[in-house]
mmCIF file of C-alpha atoms and ligand atoms in Angstrom:
data_model
loop_
_atom_site.group_PDB
_atom_site.id
_atom_site.type_symbol
_atom_site.label_atom_id
_atom_site.label_comp_id
_atom_site.label_asym_id
_atom_site.label_seq_id
_atom_site.Cartn_x
_atom_site.Cartn_y
_atom_site.Cartn_z
ATOM 1 C CA MET A 1 -168.767 183.425 -38.008
ATOM 2 C CA ARG A 2 -168.290 183.575 -41.601
ATOM 3 C CA LEU A 3 -169.407 180.989 -44.332
ATOM 4 C CA LEU A 4 -166.683 179.120 -46.627
ATOM 5 C CA TYR A 5 -167.706 178.146 -50.185
ATOM 6 C CA ILE A 6 -165.321 175.716 -52.074
ATOM 7 C CA HIS A 7 -165.815 175.287 -55.905
ATOM 8 C CA ILE A 8 -164.823 172.341 -57.848
ATOM 9 C CA PRO A 9 -165.189 173.327 -61.454
ATOM 10 C CA PHE A 10 -164.939 169.719 -62.868
ATOM 11 C CA CYS A 11 -168.142 167.699 -64.401
ATOM 12 C CA ASP A 12 -168.365 164.046 -66.026
ATOM 13 C CA SER A 13 -170.612 165.536 -68.630
ATOM 14 C CA LYS A 14 -172.074 168.867 -69.629
ATOM 15 C CA CYS A 15 -176.078 169.199 -68.956
ATOM 16 C CA PHE A 16 -177.448 171.304 -71.938
ATOM 17 C CA TYR A 17 -179.066 174.116 -69.549
ATOM 18 C CA CYS A 18 -176.051 174.544 -67.395
ATOM 19 C CA ALA A 19 -173.790 177.690 -67.617
ATOM 20 C CA PHE A 20 -172.058 176.832 -64.310
ATOM 21 C CA ASN A 21 -168.079 177.249 -64.161
ATOM 22 C CA SER A 22 -167.673 173.589 -65.045
ATOM 23 C CA TYR A 23 -165.692 171.655 -67.528
ATOM 24 C CA THR A 24 -165.641 168.213 -68.689
ATOM 25 C CA ASN A 25 -162.206 168.413 -70.371
ATOM 26 C CA LEU A 26 -159.879 169.518 -67.575
ATOM 27 C CA ASN A 27 -159.564 166.454 -65.703
ATOM 28 C CA HIS A 28 -155.916 166.464 -66.154
ATOM 29 C CA LEU A 29 -155.636 169.742 -63.872
ATOM 30 C CA LYS A 30 -157.515 168.075 -61.098
ATOM 31 C CA LYS A 31 -154.255 167.088 -59.293
ATOM 32 C CA LYS A 32 -152.929 170.421 -59.451
ATOM 33 C CA TYR A 33 -156.141 171.901 -58.378
ATOM 34 C CA PHE A 34 -155.643 171.150 -54.552
ATOM 35 C CA ASP A 35 -152.179 173.102 -54.359
ATOM 36 C CA ALA A 36 -153.988 176.131 -55.805
ATOM 37 C CA ILE A 37 -156.939 175.883 -53.355
ATOM 38 C CA LYS A 38 -154.183 175.395 -50.494
ATOM 39 C CA LYS A 39 -152.490 178.633 -51.636
ATOM 40 C CA GLN A 40 -155.694 180.697 -51.742
ATOM 41 C CA PHE A 41 -156.885 179.425 -48.418
ATOM 42 C CA GLN A 42 -153.490 180.281 -46.823
ATOM 43 C CA THR A 43 -153.901 183.848 -47.621
ATOM 44 C CA ILE A 44 -157.189 184.237 -45.776
ATOM 45 C CA LYS A 45 -157.591 185.252 -42.205
ATOM 46 C CA LYS A 46 -157.415 182.197 -39.856
ATOM 47 C CA GLN A 47 -161.064 181.856 -38.483
ATOM 48 C CA ASN A 48 -163.475 179.315 -37.522
ATOM 49 C CA PHE A 49 -166.201 178.745 -40.054
ATOM 50 C CA TYR A 50 -170.006 178.680 -39.462
ATOM 51 C CA THR A 51 -170.759 176.682 -42.229
ATOM 52 C CA VAL A 52 -168.842 174.977 -45.374
ATOM 53 C CA PHE A 53 -170.353 174.254 -48.618
ATOM 54 C CA ILE A 54 -168.273 172.544 -51.498
ATOM 55 C CA GLY A 55 -170.053 173.112 -54.607
ATOM 56 C CA GLY A 56 -169.700 172.926 -58.422
ATOM 57 C CA GLY A 57 -169.445 171.748 -60.915
ATOM 58 C CA THR A 58 -169.510 168.531 -59.522
ATOM 59 C CA PRO A 59 -167.439 167.759 -56.213
ATOM 60 C CA SER A 60 -168.199 164.080 -56.330
ATOM 61 C CA THR A 61 -166.056 163.770 -59.578
ATOM 62 C CA MET A 62 -162.996 164.293 -57.316
ATOM 63 C CA PRO A 63 -161.168 161.220 -55.868
ATOM 64 C CA ILE A 64 -161.176 160.980 -51.899
ATOM 65 C CA GLU A 65 -157.540 161.735 -51.658
ATOM 66 C CA PHE A 66 -158.254 165.331 -52.622
ATOM 67 C CA TYR A 67 -160.742 165.659 -49.655
ATOM 68 C CA GLU A 68 -158.337 163.831 -47.212
ATOM 69 C CA LYS A 69 -155.876 166.711 -48.029
ATOM 70 C CA LEU A 70 -158.662 169.406 -48.003
ATOM 71 C CA PHE A 71 -159.859 168.436 -44.732
ATOM 72 C CA LYS A 72 -156.541 168.197 -43.286
ATOM 73 C CA LEU A 73 -156.198 172.011 -44.457
ATOM 74 C CA LEU A 74 -159.547 172.722 -43.032
ATOM 75 C CA SER A 75 -159.885 170.996 -39.844
ATOM 76 C CA PRO A 76 -158.528 173.410 -37.383
ATOM 77 C CA PHE A 77 -161.188 175.769 -38.391
ATOM 78 C CA THR A 78 -164.164 173.400 -38.688
ATOM 79 C CA LYS A 79 -164.180 172.394 -34.948
ATOM 80 C CA ASN A 80 -167.538 174.023 -34.249
ATOM 81 C CA THR A 81 -168.746 174.386 -37.884
ATOM 82 C CA LYS A 82 -172.574 173.165 -37.855
ATOM 83 C CA GLU A 83 -172.972 172.349 -41.417
ATOM 84 C CA ILE A 84 -170.314 170.879 -43.847
ATOM 85 C CA SER A 85 -172.303 170.287 -47.276
ATOM 86 C CA ILE A 86 -171.089 168.696 -50.477
ATOM 87 C CA GLU A 87 -172.894 168.371 -53.925
ATOM 88 C CA ALA A 88 -172.851 165.024 -55.688
ATOM 89 C CA ASN A 89 -174.044 163.432 -58.872
ATOM 90 C CA PRO A 90 -176.248 160.385 -58.646
ATOM 91 C CA THR A 91 -173.337 158.211 -60.302
ATOM 92 C CA THR A 92 -171.302 158.596 -57.144
ATOM 93 C CA SER A 93 -170.423 155.101 -55.320
ATOM 94 C CA TYR A 94 -171.146 154.008 -51.840
ATOM 95 C CA GLU A 95 -167.568 153.831 -51.082
ATOM 96 C CA TRP A 96 -167.147 157.773 -52.027
ATOM 97 C CA LEU A 97 -170.069 158.502 -49.818
ATOM 98 C CA LYS A 98 -168.945 156.364 -46.856
ATOM 99 C CA GLU A 99 -165.733 157.899 -46.893
ATOM 100 C CA ILE A 100 -166.650 161.587 -47.577
ATOM 101 C CA ARG A 101 -168.970 161.136 -44.587
ATOM 102 C CA ASN A 102 -166.179 159.881 -42.324
ATOM 103 C CA LEU A 103 -164.351 163.160 -43.305
ATOM 104 C CA GLY A 104 -167.125 165.236 -41.593
ATOM 105 C CA VAL A 105 -169.255 166.159 -44.370
ATOM 106 C CA ASN A 106 -172.848 165.977 -42.736
ATOM 107 C CA ARG A 107 -174.977 167.080 -45.696
ATOM 108 C CA ILE A 108 -175.159 165.770 -49.166
ATOM 109 C CA SER A 109 -176.926 167.516 -52.117
ATOM 110 C CA PHE A 110 -177.412 165.255 -55.331
ATOM 111 C CA GLY A 111 -178.303 166.772 -58.582
ATOM 112 C CA VAL A 112 -181.220 164.367 -59.323
ATOM 113 C CA GLN A 113 -183.255 167.076 -61.671
ATOM 114 C CA SER A 114 -185.876 164.248 -62.630
ATOM 115 C CA PHE A 115 -186.670 160.732 -61.999
ATOM 116 C CA ASN A 116 -187.992 160.479 -65.531
ATOM 117 C CA GLU A 117 -185.845 158.541 -68.057
ATOM 118 C CA LYS A 118 -186.826 160.864 -70.972
ATOM 119 C CA LYS A 119 -186.501 164.011 -69.250
ATOM 120 C CA LEU A 120 -182.943 163.177 -67.971
ATOM 121 C CA LYS A 121 -181.839 162.543 -71.584
ATOM 122 C CA PHE A 122 -183.637 165.738 -72.523
ATOM 123 C CA LEU A 123 -181.502 167.352 -70.145
ATOM 124 C CA ASN A 124 -178.460 165.596 -71.132
ATOM 125 C CA ARG A 125 -177.817 163.981 -67.733
ATOM 126 C CA ASN A 126 -175.463 161.378 -67.300
ATOM 127 C CA HIS A 127 -177.443 158.932 -65.061
ATOM 128 C CA SER A 128 -180.664 156.929 -65.093
ATOM 129 C CA PRO A 129 -183.703 157.403 -62.387
ATOM 130 C CA SER A 130 -182.424 154.185 -60.734
ATOM 131 C CA GLN A 131 -178.908 155.287 -60.226
ATOM 132 C CA ALA A 132 -180.361 158.657 -58.575
ATOM 133 C CA ILE A 133 -182.465 156.326 -56.202
ATOM 134 C CA ARG A 134 -179.741 154.058 -55.431
ATOM 135 C CA ALA A 135 -177.358 157.070 -54.666
ATOM 136 C CA ILE A 136 -179.908 158.514 -52.068
ATOM 137 C CA GLU A 137 -180.363 155.085 -50.513
ATOM 138 C CA ASN A 138 -176.582 154.433 -50.132
ATOM 139 C CA ALA A 139 -176.115 158.137 -48.678
ATOM 140 C CA LYS A 140 -178.377 157.286 -46.087
ATOM 141 C CA LYS A 141 -176.639 153.693 -45.506
ATOM 142 C CA ALA A 142 -173.292 155.647 -45.295
ATOM 143 C CA LYS A 143 -175.043 157.542 -42.263
ATOM 144 C CA PHE A 144 -175.993 160.783 -43.965
ATOM 145 C CA ASN A 145 -179.153 162.318 -42.093
ATOM 146 C CA ASN A 146 -179.360 165.542 -43.987
ATOM 147 C CA ILE A 147 -180.065 164.608 -47.596
ATOM 148 C CA ASN A 148 -180.898 167.019 -50.431
ATOM 149 C CA ILE A 149 -182.024 166.468 -54.109
ATOM 150 C CA ASP A 150 -182.170 168.995 -56.619
ATOM 151 C CA LEU A 151 -185.299 169.119 -59.153
ATOM 152 C CA ILE A 152 -185.651 170.980 -62.209
ATOM 153 C CA TYR A 153 -189.214 172.102 -63.264
ATOM 154 C CA SER A 154 -190.774 174.158 -66.331
ATOM 155 C CA THR A 155 -188.975 172.318 -68.822
ATOM 156 C CA ALA A 156 -190.838 171.956 -72.215
ATOM 157 C CA MET A 157 -191.359 168.109 -71.124
ATOM 158 C CA ASP A 158 -193.243 168.793 -67.795
ATOM 159 C CA ASN A 159 -196.899 168.188 -67.094
ATOM 160 C CA LYS A 160 -198.828 167.241 -64.059
ATOM 161 C CA LYS A 161 -198.311 163.444 -64.406
ATOM 162 C CA LEU A 162 -194.532 163.589 -64.768
ATOM 163 C CA LEU A 163 -193.864 166.168 -62.116
ATOM 164 C CA GLU A 164 -196.493 164.147 -59.526
ATOM 165 C CA ASN A 165 -194.258 161.028 -60.527
ATOM 166 C CA ASP A 166 -191.198 162.887 -59.655
ATOM 167 C CA LEU A 167 -192.388 163.921 -56.243
ATOM 168 C CA LYS A 168 -193.929 160.291 -55.517
ATOM 169 C CA THR A 169 -190.401 159.045 -55.941
ATOM 170 C CA ALA A 170 -188.716 161.655 -54.323
ATOM 171 C CA PHE A 171 -190.860 161.436 -51.103
ATOM 172 C CA SER A 172 -190.338 157.560 -51.148
ATOM 173 C CA LEU A 173 -186.744 158.171 -50.427
ATOM 174 C CA PRO A 174 -185.040 159.232 -47.249
ATOM 175 C CA ILE A 175 -184.472 162.958 -48.144
ATOM 176 C CA THR A 176 -184.751 165.772 -45.661
ATOM 177 C CA HIS A 177 -184.676 168.746 -48.103
ATOM 178 C CA LEU A 178 -185.745 169.443 -51.560
ATOM 179 C CA SER A 179 -184.461 172.092 -53.959
ATOM 180 C CA ALA A 180 -186.849 172.728 -56.962
ATOM 181 C CA TYR A 181 -185.386 175.115 -59.690
ATOM 182 C CA SER A 182 -187.372 176.665 -62.382
ATOM 183 C CA LEU A 183 -185.513 176.045 -65.566
ATOM 184 C CA SER A 184 -183.782 179.304 -66.593
ATOM 185 C CA ILE A 185 -182.295 179.617 -69.961
ATOM 186 C CA GLU A 186 -178.764 180.669 -69.512
ATOM 187 C CA GLU A 187 -176.390 182.485 -71.805
ATOM 188 C CA GLY A 188 -173.343 180.298 -72.321
ATOM 189 C CA SER A 189 -175.195 177.167 -71.879
ATOM 190 C CA LYS A 190 -176.112 174.716 -74.855
ATOM 191 C CA TRP A 191 -179.660 175.886 -74.788
ATOM 192 C CA GLU A 192 -178.618 179.715 -74.717
ATOM 193 C CA GLY A 193 -181.418 181.455 -76.653
ATOM 194 C CA ASP A 194 -183.560 178.392 -77.098
ATOM 195 C CA PHE A 195 -186.811 179.451 -75.187
ATOM 196 C CA LEU A 196 -188.835 176.830 -76.370
ATOM 197 C CA LYS A 197 -187.047 174.531 -74.007
ATOM 198 C CA ARG A 198 -188.689 176.044 -71.059
ATOM 199 C CA LYS A 199 -192.665 175.943 -70.455
ATOM 200 C CA GLU A 200 -194.424 178.857 -69.332
ATOM 201 C CA ASP A 201 -197.237 177.664 -67.422
ATOM 202 C CA GLU A 202 -197.687 179.577 -63.922
ATOM 203 C CA GLU A 203 -200.675 177.513 -63.075
ATOM 204 C CA LEU A 204 -198.440 174.244 -63.324
ATOM 205 C CA GLU A 205 -195.586 176.281 -61.427
ATOM 206 C CA VAL A 206 -198.024 177.005 -58.462
ATOM 207 C CA TRP A 207 -199.527 173.546 -58.603
ATOM 208 C CA PHE A 208 -196.001 171.873 -58.125
ATOM 209 C CA ILE A 209 -194.910 174.129 -55.544
ATOM 210 C CA GLU A 210 -198.055 173.620 -53.446
ATOM 211 C CA LYS A 211 -197.665 169.813 -53.930
ATOM 212 C CA ILE A 212 -193.913 169.939 -52.503
ATOM 213 C CA LYS A 213 -195.537 172.318 -49.539
ATOM 214 C CA GLU A 214 -197.698 169.502 -48.632
ATOM 215 C CA LYS A 215 -194.789 167.357 -47.576
ATOM 216 C CA LEU A 216 -191.929 169.816 -46.820
ATOM 217 C CA PRO A 217 -192.194 173.598 -45.499
ATOM 218 C CA GLN A 218 -190.878 176.088 -47.922
ATOM 219 C CA TYR A 219 -188.423 178.244 -46.550
ATOM 220 C CA GLU A 220 -186.981 180.029 -49.729
ATOM 221 C CA ILE A 221 -188.286 180.243 -53.333
ATOM 222 C CA SER A 222 -186.672 176.973 -54.322
ATOM 223 C CA ASN A 223 -185.988 175.192 -50.993
ATOM 224 C CA PHE A 224 -187.995 173.237 -49.029
ATOM 225 C CA GLY A 225 -187.526 171.099 -45.827
ATOM 226 C CA LYS A 226 -184.765 171.037 -43.138
ATOM 227 C CA ILE A 227 -183.102 174.478 -43.558
ATOM 228 C CA CYS A 228 -179.669 174.601 -45.141
ATOM 229 C CA LEU A 229 -177.832 176.817 -42.837
ATOM 230 C CA HIS A 230 -175.193 177.853 -45.505
ATOM 231 C CA ASN A 231 -177.696 179.000 -48.010
ATOM 232 C CA LEU A 232 -179.642 180.766 -45.353
ATOM 233 C CA GLY A 233 -176.562 182.473 -44.456
ATOM 234 C CA TYR A 234 -176.164 184.021 -47.795
ATOM 235 C CA TRP A 235 -179.895 185.239 -47.530
ATOM 236 C CA GLU A 236 -179.186 186.777 -44.152
ATOM 237 C CA GLY A 237 -176.339 188.991 -45.408
ATOM 238 C CA ARG A 238 -173.562 187.089 -43.592
ATOM 239 C CA GLU A 239 -170.008 187.504 -44.732
ATOM 240 C CA TYR A 240 -168.423 184.313 -46.918
ATOM 241 C CA ILE A 241 -165.179 183.482 -48.326
ATOM 242 C CA GLY A 242 -165.173 181.838 -51.735
ATOM 243 C CA ILE A 243 -162.119 179.497 -52.515
ATOM 244 C CA GLY A 244 -161.763 177.982 -56.057
ATOM 245 C CA ALA A 245 -161.981 179.082 -59.608
ATOM 246 C CA GLY A 246 -164.699 181.493 -60.214
ATOM 247 C CA ALA A 247 -165.607 181.458 -56.555
ATOM 248 C CA VAL A 248 -167.104 184.615 -55.077
ATOM 249 C CA GLY A 249 -166.557 185.992 -51.590
ATOM 250 C CA TYR A 250 -168.285 188.947 -49.593
ATOM 251 C CA LEU A 251 -166.264 190.814 -46.987
ATOM 252 C CA ASN A 252 -166.245 194.594 -45.609
ATOM 253 C CA LYS A 253 -169.251 195.481 -48.270
ATOM 254 C CA LYS A 254 -167.026 194.157 -50.971
ATOM 255 C CA ARG A 255 -167.425 191.402 -53.456
ATOM 256 C CA TYR A 256 -164.515 189.386 -54.434
ATOM 257 C CA TYR A 257 -164.116 187.259 -57.418
ATOM 258 C CA THR A 258 -161.311 184.748 -58.151
ATOM 259 C CA GLN A 259 -160.260 184.031 -61.829
ATOM 260 C CA LYS A 260 -163.222 181.924 -63.722
ATOM 261 C CA ASN A 261 -160.581 180.349 -65.981
ATOM 262 C CA VAL A 262 -159.021 177.215 -64.151
ATOM 263 C CA TYR A 263 -155.722 177.509 -66.112
ATOM 264 C CA GLU A 264 -155.657 181.062 -64.949
ATOM 265 C CA TYR A 265 -156.670 180.353 -61.442
ATOM 266 C CA LEU A 266 -154.221 177.567 -61.162
ATOM 267 C CA LYS A 267 -151.419 180.202 -62.198
ATOM 268 C CA THR A 268 -152.448 182.837 -59.690
ATOM 269 C CA PRO A 269 -155.094 181.470 -57.162
ATOM 270 C CA THR A 270 -154.700 184.425 -54.840
ATOM 271 C CA LYS A 271 -155.467 187.203 -57.985
ATOM 272 C CA LEU A 272 -158.878 188.790 -57.185
ATOM 273 C CA SER A 273 -160.989 191.315 -58.866
ATOM 274 C CA VAL A 274 -163.063 193.344 -56.248
ATOM 275 C CA GLU A 275 -166.277 194.990 -56.454
ATOM 276 C CA LYS A 276 -167.242 197.747 -53.916
ATOM 277 C CA LEU A 277 -170.777 197.629 -53.120
ATOM 278 C CA SER A 278 -172.722 200.713 -52.087
ATOM 279 C CA ASP A 279 -175.045 200.999 -49.075
ATOM 280 C CA GLU A 280 -177.893 201.151 -51.733
ATOM 281 C CA ASP A 281 -176.614 198.164 -53.432
ATOM 282 C CA ILE A 282 -176.650 196.339 -50.184
ATOM 283 C CA LYS A 283 -180.238 197.518 -49.131
ATOM 284 C CA LYS A 284 -181.431 196.266 -52.421
ATOM 285 C CA GLU A 285 -180.159 192.970 -52.022
ATOM 286 C CA LYS A 286 -181.354 192.574 -48.546
ATOM 287 C CA ILE A 287 -184.858 193.393 -49.625
ATOM 288 C CA PHE A 288 -184.916 190.989 -52.732
ATOM 289 C CA LEU A 289 -183.240 188.043 -50.823
ATOM 290 C CA GLY A 290 -185.354 188.754 -47.641
ATOM 291 C CA LEU A 291 -188.528 188.504 -49.520
ATOM 292 C CA ARG A 292 -187.759 185.398 -51.356
ATOM 293 C CA SER A 293 -187.176 183.719 -47.865
ATOM 294 C CA ILE A 294 -188.206 183.191 -44.409
ATOM 295 C CA VAL A 295 -185.395 186.014 -43.572
ATOM 296 C CA GLY A 296 -187.556 188.965 -44.518
ATOM 297 C CA PHE A 297 -186.087 192.507 -44.165
ATOM 298 C CA ASP A 298 -186.205 195.376 -41.494
ATOM 299 C CA GLU A 299 -188.558 197.804 -42.129
ATOM 300 C CA GLY A 300 -186.151 200.634 -41.424
ATOM 301 C CA LEU A 301 -184.381 200.146 -44.542
ATOM 302 C CA LEU A 302 -187.320 201.583 -46.403
ATOM 303 C CA ASP A 303 -187.479 205.577 -47.297
ATOM 304 C CA LYS A 304 -190.677 207.018 -47.003
ATOM 305 C CA GLU A 305 -191.945 206.581 -50.582
ATOM 306 C CA GLU A 306 -191.036 202.721 -50.261
ATOM 307 C CA LYS A 307 -192.813 202.557 -47.274
ATOM 308 C CA LYS A 308 -195.930 203.918 -48.941
ATOM 309 C CA ARG A 309 -195.511 201.301 -51.361
ATOM 310 C CA ALA A 310 -194.856 198.539 -48.908
ATOM 311 C CA LEU A 311 -198.248 199.689 -47.213
ATOM 312 C CA ILE A 312 -200.173 199.232 -50.313
ATOM 313 C CA LEU A 313 -198.971 195.543 -50.506
ATOM 314 C CA MET A 314 -199.690 195.104 -46.824
ATOM 315 C CA ASP A 315 -203.302 196.191 -47.547
ATOM 316 C CA GLU A 316 -203.458 193.860 -50.507
ATOM 317 C CA GLY A 317 -202.280 190.853 -48.195
ATOM 318 C CA LYS A 318 -199.165 190.233 -49.918
ATOM 319 C CA ILE A 319 -196.518 191.083 -47.443
ATOM 320 C CA TYR A 320 -196.790 191.401 -43.612
ATOM 321 C CA LYS A 321 -195.312 192.664 -40.796
ATOM 322 C CA LYS A 322 -193.852 191.084 -37.607
ATOM 323 C CA GLN A 323 -191.530 192.942 -34.953
ATOM 324 C CA ASN A 324 -190.491 195.370 -37.617
ATOM 325 C CA LYS A 325 -189.382 193.208 -40.178
ATOM 326 C CA ILE A 326 -191.348 192.628 -43.414
ATOM 327 C CA TYR A 327 -192.091 189.148 -44.950
ATOM 328 C CA SER A 328 -193.548 187.848 -48.426
ATOM 329 C CA LYS A 329 -196.412 185.745 -48.170
ATOM 330 C CA ASP A 330 -195.603 184.030 -51.335
ATOM 331 C CA PHE A 331 -191.968 183.622 -52.292
ATOM 332 C CA LEU A 332 -192.700 182.781 -55.828
ATOM 333 C CA VAL A 333 -193.686 186.222 -56.732
ATOM 334 C CA ALA A 334 -191.248 187.995 -54.349
ATOM 335 C CA ASP A 335 -189.183 189.587 -57.036
ATOM 336 C CA ARG A 336 -192.388 191.460 -58.287
ATOM 337 C CA LEU A 337 -193.135 192.571 -54.695
ATOM 338 C CA SER A 338 -189.500 193.788 -54.198
ATOM 339 C CA SER A 339 -189.286 195.793 -57.602
ATOM 340 C CA PHE A 340 -192.779 197.398 -56.779
ATOM 341 C CA ILE A 341 -191.297 198.587 -53.106
ATOM 342 C CA LEU A 342 -187.938 199.604 -54.465
ATOM 343 C CA PHE A 343 -188.970 201.124 -58.104
ATOM 344 C CA GLY A 344 -192.995 201.401 -58.065
ATOM 345 C CA ILE A 345 -192.994 198.818 -61.109
HETATM 346 C C1 SAM B 401 -173.804 172.420 -59.323
HETATM 347 S S1 SAM B 401 -175.251 171.577 -59.779
HETATM 348 C C2 SAM B 401 -175.389 170.346 -58.718
HETATM 349 C C3 SAM B 401 -174.379 169.173 -58.375
HETATM 350 C C4 SAM B 401 -174.024 168.474 -59.710
HETATM 351 N N1 SAM B 401 -172.993 169.303 -60.642
HETATM 352 C C5 SAM B 401 -175.035 167.963 -60.360
HETATM 353 O O1 SAM B 401 -175.622 168.633 -61.281
HETATM 354 O O2 SAM B 401 -175.421 166.714 -60.416
HETATM 355 C C6 SAM B 401 -176.300 172.884 -59.143
HETATM 356 C C7 SAM B 401 -177.876 172.604 -59.464
HETATM 357 O O3 SAM B 401 -178.262 173.784 -60.311
HETATM 358 C C8 SAM B 401 -179.134 173.550 -60.680
HETATM 359 N N2 SAM B 401 -179.197 174.218 -62.214
HETATM 360 C C9 SAM B 401 -178.148 174.486 -62.863
HETATM 361 N N3 SAM B 401 -178.562 175.266 -64.081
HETATM 362 C C10 SAM B 401 -179.767 175.453 -63.950
HETATM 363 C C11 SAM B 401 -180.611 176.089 -64.965
HETATM 364 N N4 SAM B 401 -180.246 176.620 -65.860
HETATM 365 N N5 SAM B 401 -181.882 176.241 -64.610
HETATM 366 C C12 SAM B 401 -182.499 175.600 -63.449
HETATM 367 N N6 SAM B 401 -181.493 175.194 -62.536
HETATM 368 C C13 SAM B 401 -180.205 174.973 -62.594
HETATM 369 C C14 SAM B 401 -179.384 172.003 -61.128
HETATM 370 O O4 SAM B 401 -180.670 171.613 -60.416
HETATM 371 C C15 SAM B 401 -178.414 171.589 -60.337
HETATM 372 O O5 SAM B 401 -178.605 170.546 -59.682
HETATM 373 S S1 SF4 B 402 -175.884 170.555 -63.682
HETATM 374 FE FE1 SF4 B 402 -174.286 169.988 -62.614
HETATM 375 S S2 SF4 B 402 -173.378 168.112 -63.432
HETATM 376 FE FE2 SF4 B 402 -174.615 169.345 -65.036
HETATM 377 S S3 SF4 B 402 -173.075 170.745 -66.026
HETATM 378 FE FE3 SF4 B 402 -173.813 171.698 -64.349
HETATM 379 S S4 SF4 B 402 -172.482 171.398 -62.605
HETATM 380 FE FE4 SF4 B 402 -172.187 169.769 -64.239
#
């Protein structure tokens, strides 16, 4: 069964670090957006979905009427769907949370980033720490039993005390999952090229990750707690369908891209550009993604030289083998391990 991703390209404000396909000045297009999504959805093969993920942008900026229509469209194909996730901003109201839960969404992910007032201002977030706390409590009250928060670390403002306080607050709340993202300075974001916004401190990073692991098991480089089946599906190399402006799909060894520009997407939502992946591309991706998570990869993927290099890493205790699959001992250094196995560097 395939995964379904739906992209909502609208936000109430733009965070300085963010280069996602999201806009704050296109609210007048929200109404038309459903018709475009519907048009694109109607062109895909009718099928039951393993998981659904509504991401963004900020899906919680869309009114509940949008989701009533969306779930009418999806419901014939979500009868056996295990997990329906949505991303939300901490400014989301209790009413919205209750209604989205009633529509069948069973996992919610809040972009919290930090519980420190000054750090939130630094990142240009549009909410306070207390709004984030209330949103999480409201989600629990609205009967969400699967609640994630995103935190960002390795920003110039971070130190042990600040991060410790973030985790103390996080773990006092009814969360089942935490995503901790190391700040990346992205092209196309307000902070493009400004590497001073990031703190390069490997010791602090390792300390932070270990602190999270004391409370929640790590199952991927940035993810801890109750496994998100949708994301695990990507890392396992399952096929997925991407709906919405700038969404990506993966079917039959090809990657499909819809148009990023919202105006263009609204005009021709079924227009796709296609990238054919070679067996070599797919193999490399399996190794990179596998080592970053509990998924691992099949030893049989490796050629003779790669196997030799994998053996070196095994001797050094950095990777291990279990039933013909190879796993990383430390997800944080997974990219370095993959590069060594594949390219010897
Ligand atoms: C689509 S957003 C989550 C929902 C909503 N838009 C919000 O921010 O409240 C996905 C997550 O990606 C992470 N993110 C985005 N840009 C990032 C960057 N440059 N570095 C690290 N994490 C980033 C943030 O933690 C953010 O919560
Ligand atoms: S982090 Fe979330 S809220 Fe901020 S601009 Fe990006 S998508 Fe929008």
